[in-house]
Tab-separated table of C-alpha atoms in Angstrom:
chain	number	residue	atom	x	y	z
A	1	UNK	CA	59.854	173.347	126.459
A	2	UNK	CA	56.693	174.582	124.571
A	3	UNK	CA	54.162	175.477	127.397
A	4	UNK	CA	51.334	174.574	124.995
A	5	UNK	CA	52.203	171.088	125.116
A	6	UNK	CA	50.956	168.666	128.066
A	7	UNK	CA	52.994	167.424	130.743
A	8	UNK	CA	53.023	163.773	129.057
A	9	UNK	CA	54.156	165.004	125.712
A	10	UNK	CA	56.849	167.096	127.284
A	11	UNK	CA	58.030	163.786	129.243
A	12	UNK	CA	58.102	161.846	125.984
A	13	UNK	CA	59.973	164.417	124.506
A	14	UNK	CA	62.614	164.235	127.375
A	15	UNK	CA	62.814	160.518	126.784
A	16	UNK	CA	63.595	161.035	122.860
A	17	UNK	CA	66.229	163.986	123.491
A	18	UNK	CA	67.957	162.547	126.454
A	19	UNK	CA	71.183	160.931	125.981
A	20	UNK	CA	70.581	158.142	128.353
A	21	UNK	CA	68.514	156.595	131.747
A	22	UNK	CA	70.659	158.922	134.095
A	23	UNK	CA	70.306	161.826	131.632
A	24	UNK	CA	66.474	161.334	131.313
A	25	UNK	CA	66.055	161.253	135.192
A	26	UNK	CA	68.214	164.557	135.693
A	27	UNK	CA	66.127	166.049	132.874
A	28	UNK	CA	63.137	164.711	134.515
A	29	UNK	CA	63.708	166.337	138.392
A	30	UNK	CA	64.848	169.416	136.398
A	31	UNK	CA	61.270	169.523	134.741
A	32	UNK	CA	59.461	168.755	137.690
A	33	UNK	CA	60.959	171.561	139.757
A	34	UNK	CA	60.096	173.790	137.182
A	35	UNK	CA	56.611	172.710	136.847
A	36	UNK	CA	55.974	172.533	140.678
A	37	UNK	CA	57.792	175.881	141.737
A	38	UNK	CA	55.217	178.443	140.356
A	39	UNK	CA	55.065	182.233	140.932
A	40	UNK	CA	58.791	182.663	140.279
A	41	UNK	CA	60.081	180.793	143.534
A	42	UNK	CA	62.523	178.349	143.637
A	43	UNK	CA	62.199	174.487	144.186
A	44	UNK	CA	64.329	171.756	144.377
A	45	UNK	CA	63.376	167.897	143.014
A	46	UNK	CA	64.886	164.499	143.823
A	47	UNK	CA	63.890	161.371	142.626
A	48	UNK	CA	64.169	158.513	145.413
A	49	UNK	CA	64.297	154.877	144.077
A	50	UNK	CA	64.035	151.985	146.471
A	51	UNK	CA	65.523	148.972	145.141
A	52	UNK	CA	67.076	145.645	146.767
A	53	UNK	CA	66.556	147.713	150.144
A	54	UNK	CA	68.572	150.596	149.288
A	55	UNK	CA	67.707	153.965	148.457
A	56	UNK	CA	69.381	156.324	146.081
A	57	UNK	CA	68.576	159.270	144.276
A	58	UNK	CA	68.685	158.706	140.674
A	59	UNK	CA	67.392	162.142	139.633
A	60	UNK	CA	67.690	165.502	140.988
A	61	UNK	CA	67.225	169.077	139.834
A	62	UNK	CA	70.396	170.395	141.357
A	63	UNK	CA	73.255	169.148	143.893
A	64	UNK	CA	71.643	170.643	146.475
A	65	UNK	CA	68.477	168.562	145.879
A	66	UNK	CA	70.735	165.512	146.021
A	67	UNK	CA	72.082	166.708	149.024
A	68	UNK	CA	68.921	167.107	150.804
A	69	UNK	CA	67.921	163.539	149.687
A	70	UNK	CA	70.822	161.985	151.102
A	71	UNK	CA	70.626	163.427	154.214
A	72	UNK	CA	67.578	160.706	154.909
A	73	UNK	CA	69.497	157.910	153.586
A	74	UNK	CA	72.233	158.488	156.243
A	75	UNK	CA	69.366	158.734	158.819
A	76	UNK	CA	67.699	156.121	157.316
A	77	UNK	CA	64.577	158.165	157.862
A	78	UNK	CA	62.600	161.166	156.543
A	79	UNK	CA	59.474	162.259	154.225
A	80	UNK	CA	60.929	160.590	150.753
A	81	UNK	CA	61.689	157.002	152.105
A	82	UNK	CA	57.916	156.979	153.911
A	83	UNK	CA	56.473	157.991	150.701
A	84	UNK	CA	58.197	155.464	148.834
A	85	UNK	CA	58.281	152.667	151.437
A	86	UNK	CA	54.528	153.264	152.577
A	87	UNK	CA	53.228	154.208	149.207
A	88	UNK	CA	51.618	157.247	150.665
A	89	UNK	CA	51.932	161.419	150.326
A	90	UNK	CA	54.103	163.000	153.013
A	91	UNK	CA	53.796	166.687	153.514
A	92	UNK	CA	56.269	168.594	156.049
A	93	UNK	CA	54.588	172.219	156.023
A	94	UNK	CA	57.273	173.753	157.751
A	95	UNK	CA	60.784	172.301	158.579
A	96	UNK	CA	60.820	174.677	161.743
A	97	UNK	CA	57.819	172.859	163.544
A	98	UNK	CA	59.074	169.013	162.292
A	99	UNK	CA	59.545	166.406	165.048
A	100	UNK	CA	58.479	163.217	163.318
A	101	UNK	CA	61.860	162.103	162.229
A	102	UNK	CA	63.683	163.611	165.112
A	103	UNK	CA	65.477	166.837	165.391
A	104	UNK	CA	68.375	165.902	163.511
A	105	UNK	CA	66.339	165.496	160.118
A	106	UNK	CA	64.463	168.688	160.077
A	107	UNK	CA	67.529	170.783	161.309
A	108	UNK	CA	69.721	169.373	158.890
A	109	UNK	CA	67.476	170.237	155.595
A	110	UNK	CA	66.599	173.630	157.077
A	111	UNK	CA	70.461	174.312	157.195
A	112	UNK	CA	70.178	174.398	153.376
A	113	UNK	CA	67.834	177.229	153.452
A	114	UNK	CA	64.854	174.947	152.848
A	115	UNK	CA	61.189	175.386	154.936
A	116	UNK	CA	58.888	173.078	153.297
A	117	UNK	CA	59.097	169.228	151.595
A	118	UNK	CA	56.247	167.230	149.750
A	119	UNK	CA	57.367	163.715	149.153
A	120	UNK	CA	54.823	161.576	146.490
A	121	UNK	CA	54.807	158.428	145.796
A	122	UNK	CA	55.087	156.792	142.022
A	123	UNK	CA	52.799	153.882	140.733
A	124	UNK	CA	55.454	151.819	139.675
A	125	UNK	CA	53.438	148.498	139.595
A	126	UNK	CA	55.980	146.414	141.455
A	127	UNK	CA	58.688	147.463	139.274
A	128	UNK	CA	60.510	149.188	142.109
A	129	UNK	CA	59.482	152.054	144.558
A	130	UNK	CA	59.839	155.475	144.101
A	131	UNK	CA	59.030	158.982	145.471
A	132	UNK	CA	58.917	162.354	143.900
A	133	UNK	CA	60.584	164.897	146.495
A	134	UNK	CA	59.861	168.191	146.153
A	135	UNK	CA	61.320	171.386	148.469
A	136	UNK	CA	61.040	174.958	148.737
A	137	UNK	CA	62.682	177.399	150.875
A	138	UNK	CA	58.768	178.747	151.794
A	139	UNK	CA	56.924	177.416	154.198
A	140	UNK	CA	53.587	175.606	153.423
A	141	UNK	CA	54.619	176.222	149.906
A	142	UNK	CA	52.940	173.050	148.921
A	143	UNK	CA	49.238	173.525	150.554
A	144	UNK	CA	46.262	173.048	148.744
A	145	UNK	CA	45.960	173.876	144.909
A	146	UNK	CA	49.959	173.701	145.054
A	147	UNK	CA	49.708	170.093	146.288
A	148	UNK	CA	47.075	169.139	143.929
A	149	UNK	CA	48.849	170.413	141.179
A	150	UNK	CA	51.854	167.960	142.601
A	151	UNK	CA	49.597	165.043	142.704
A	152	UNK	CA	48.036	165.314	139.270
A	153	UNK	CA	51.679	165.492	138.162
A	154	UNK	CA	53.152	162.582	139.746
A	155	UNK	CA	50.736	160.698	138.271
A	156	UNK	CA	51.062	161.810	134.943
A	157	UNK	CA	54.723	161.006	135.260
A	158	UNK	CA	54.492	157.816	136.880
A	159	UNK	CA	54.200	155.610	133.575
A	160	UNK	CA	57.097	157.164	131.953
A	161	UNK	CA	59.458	156.563	135.144
A	162	UNK	CA	57.956	152.932	135.189
A	163	UNK	CA	58.797	152.726	131.675
A	164	UNK	CA	62.582	153.897	132.514
A	165	UNK	CA	62.771	152.297	135.504
A	166	UNK	CA	61.800	149.046	133.556
A	167	UNK	CA	64.319	149.490	130.845
A	168	UNK	CA	67.119	150.039	133.750
A	169	UNK	CA	66.204	146.914	135.311
A	170	UNK	CA	66.602	144.728	132.471
A	171	UNK	CA	69.700	146.459	131.171
A	172	UNK	CA	71.125	145.338	134.427
A	173	UNK	CA	69.607	141.932	134.269
A	174	UNK	CA	70.979	141.725	130.701
A	175	UNK	CA	74.187	142.770	131.925
A	176	UNK	CA	74.278	139.849	134.417
A	177	UNK	CA	73.158	137.217	132.290
A	178	UNK	CA	76.026	138.338	129.684
A	179	UNK	CA	78.541	137.806	132.888
A	180	UNK	CA	77.115	134.906	133.811
A	181	UNK	CA	76.826	133.254	130.437
A	182	UNK	CA	80.594	134.437	129.820
A	183	UNK	CA	81.482	132.453	133.198
A	184	UNK	CA	79.615	129.308	132.149
A	185	UNK	CA	81.247	129.523	128.910
A	186	UNK	CA	85.107	129.766	130.707
A	187	UNK	CA	84.246	127.136	132.730
A	188	UNK	CA	82.831	124.888	129.877
A	189	UNK	CA	86.135	125.344	128.258
A	190	UNK	CA	88.128	124.659	131.283
A	191	UNK	CA	86.395	121.564	131.851
A	192	UNK	CA	87.479	120.635	128.331
A	193	UNK	CA	91.006	121.114	128.694
A	194	UNK	CA	91.048	119.367	131.914
A	195	UNK	CA	89.470	116.518	130.163
A	196	UNK	CA	92.132	116.352	127.612
A	197	UNK	CA	95.052	116.587	129.801
A	198	UNK	CA	93.837	114.157	132.307
A	199	UNK	CA	92.041	111.839	129.535
A	200	UNK	CA	89.142	111.965	131.971
A	201	UNK	CA	85.376	112.290	131.899
A	202	UNK	CA	83.388	115.324	132.264
A	203	UNK	CA	82.435	114.484	135.585
A	204	UNK	CA	85.565	113.914	136.952
A	205	UNK	CA	87.006	117.185	135.198
A	206	UNK	CA	83.978	118.987	137.136
A	207	UNK	CA	84.993	117.193	140.383
A	208	UNK	CA	88.788	118.252	139.985
A	209	UNK	CA	87.796	121.850	138.897
A	210	UNK	CA	85.483	122.040	142.063
A	211	UNK	CA	87.962	120.754	144.332
A	212	UNK	CA	90.493	123.028	143.231
A	213	UNK	CA	88.109	125.703	143.639
A	214	UNK	CA	87.480	124.397	147.340
A	215	UNK	CA	91.142	123.847	148.166
A	216	UNK	CA	92.451	127.179	147.228
A	217	UNK	CA	89.319	129.222	148.339
A	218	UNK	CA	89.169	130.220	144.928
A	219	UNK	CA	85.497	131.128	143.129
A	220	UNK	CA	84.993	128.451	139.978
A	221	UNK	CA	85.274	130.708	137.656
A	222	UNK	CA	88.314	132.162	138.390
A	223	UNK	CA	89.543	128.573	138.696
A	224	UNK	CA	88.523	128.164	135.450
A	225	UNK	CA	89.865	131.615	133.457
A	226	UNK	CA	93.048	130.875	134.942
A	227	UNK	CA	93.217	127.589	133.617
A	228	UNK	CA	91.741	128.649	129.990
A	229	UNK	CA	94.796	131.840	130.203
A	230	UNK	CA	97.459	129.441	130.872
A	231	UNK	CA	97.133	127.283	127.867
A	232	UNK	CA	97.062	130.398	125.718
A	233	UNK	CA	101.139	130.345	125.399
A	234	UNK	CA	102.669	127.379	123.520
A	235	UNK	CA	103.678	124.736	125.769
A	236	UNK	CA	101.867	126.136	128.628
A	237	UNK	CA	99.922	123.661	131.132
A	238	UNK	CA	97.415	123.738	134.088
A	239	UNK	CA	98.496	121.916	137.308
A	240	UNK	CA	94.617	120.794	138.157
A	241	UNK	CA	95.000	116.756	137.511
A	242	UNK	CA	92.853	114.057	138.659
A	243	UNK	CA	94.012	112.813	142.241
A	244	UNK	CA	96.445	109.830	141.841
A	245	UNK	CA	96.616	110.422	137.927
A	246	UNK	CA	100.069	111.751	136.189
A	247	UNK	CA	99.857	114.147	133.457
A	248	UNK	CA	100.527	112.731	129.922
A	249	UNK	CA	104.142	113.597	129.125
A	250	UNK	CA	105.585	113.406	132.602
A	251	UNK	CA	106.228	109.978	132.897
A	252	UNK	CA	105.305	107.427	135.767
């Protein structure tokens, strides 16, 4: 990317050039690590998303970045979780002198050759909670001007991440809605089949289906699907009937 472009412009280019949401987030993490490294040093970057009380790294600059993020998830504590949950900046100047999250966290992250951590919350305006996690093998890497640069950068890319998360949430909602509608359609078709076979009302057909679901401890949509599938072949017949009623053609 051209150094003459602003961070916002470069993020917009990332959105346009990325194949999908996951690709964009990984590119964003790599870009963030490059922006924050400075002075030719290496830096790791992970992006933590909190949603439905679950935490996950949704973008990472390298496998090592994802691994050190996941240390916190396994322990249910650490700077990125605190930054995302409490929406506040959390800085670890030197892991060798850190004990806020007990000895296990600091020792585990330091074992990856890292010494300092800076976690900065994103402002997602209620879409979810997230944090940018920066790691360096240099102690006190994110002191002073480096921390200010990281804050400015996080503010710049918050809008891009907010939009990306919003699109992801909407995509999930659309997928769930589509599954719900498909399930509803299957149930409606099954109700019609039971009505025709039992010559009963819609309310009675629904009662038959729900009774079959309850008696067999099977989800209603699965009962409905089995009925719809059963009439796919010639002469196929279901066995869900109104209590005390004999199916047409079977005799009395």
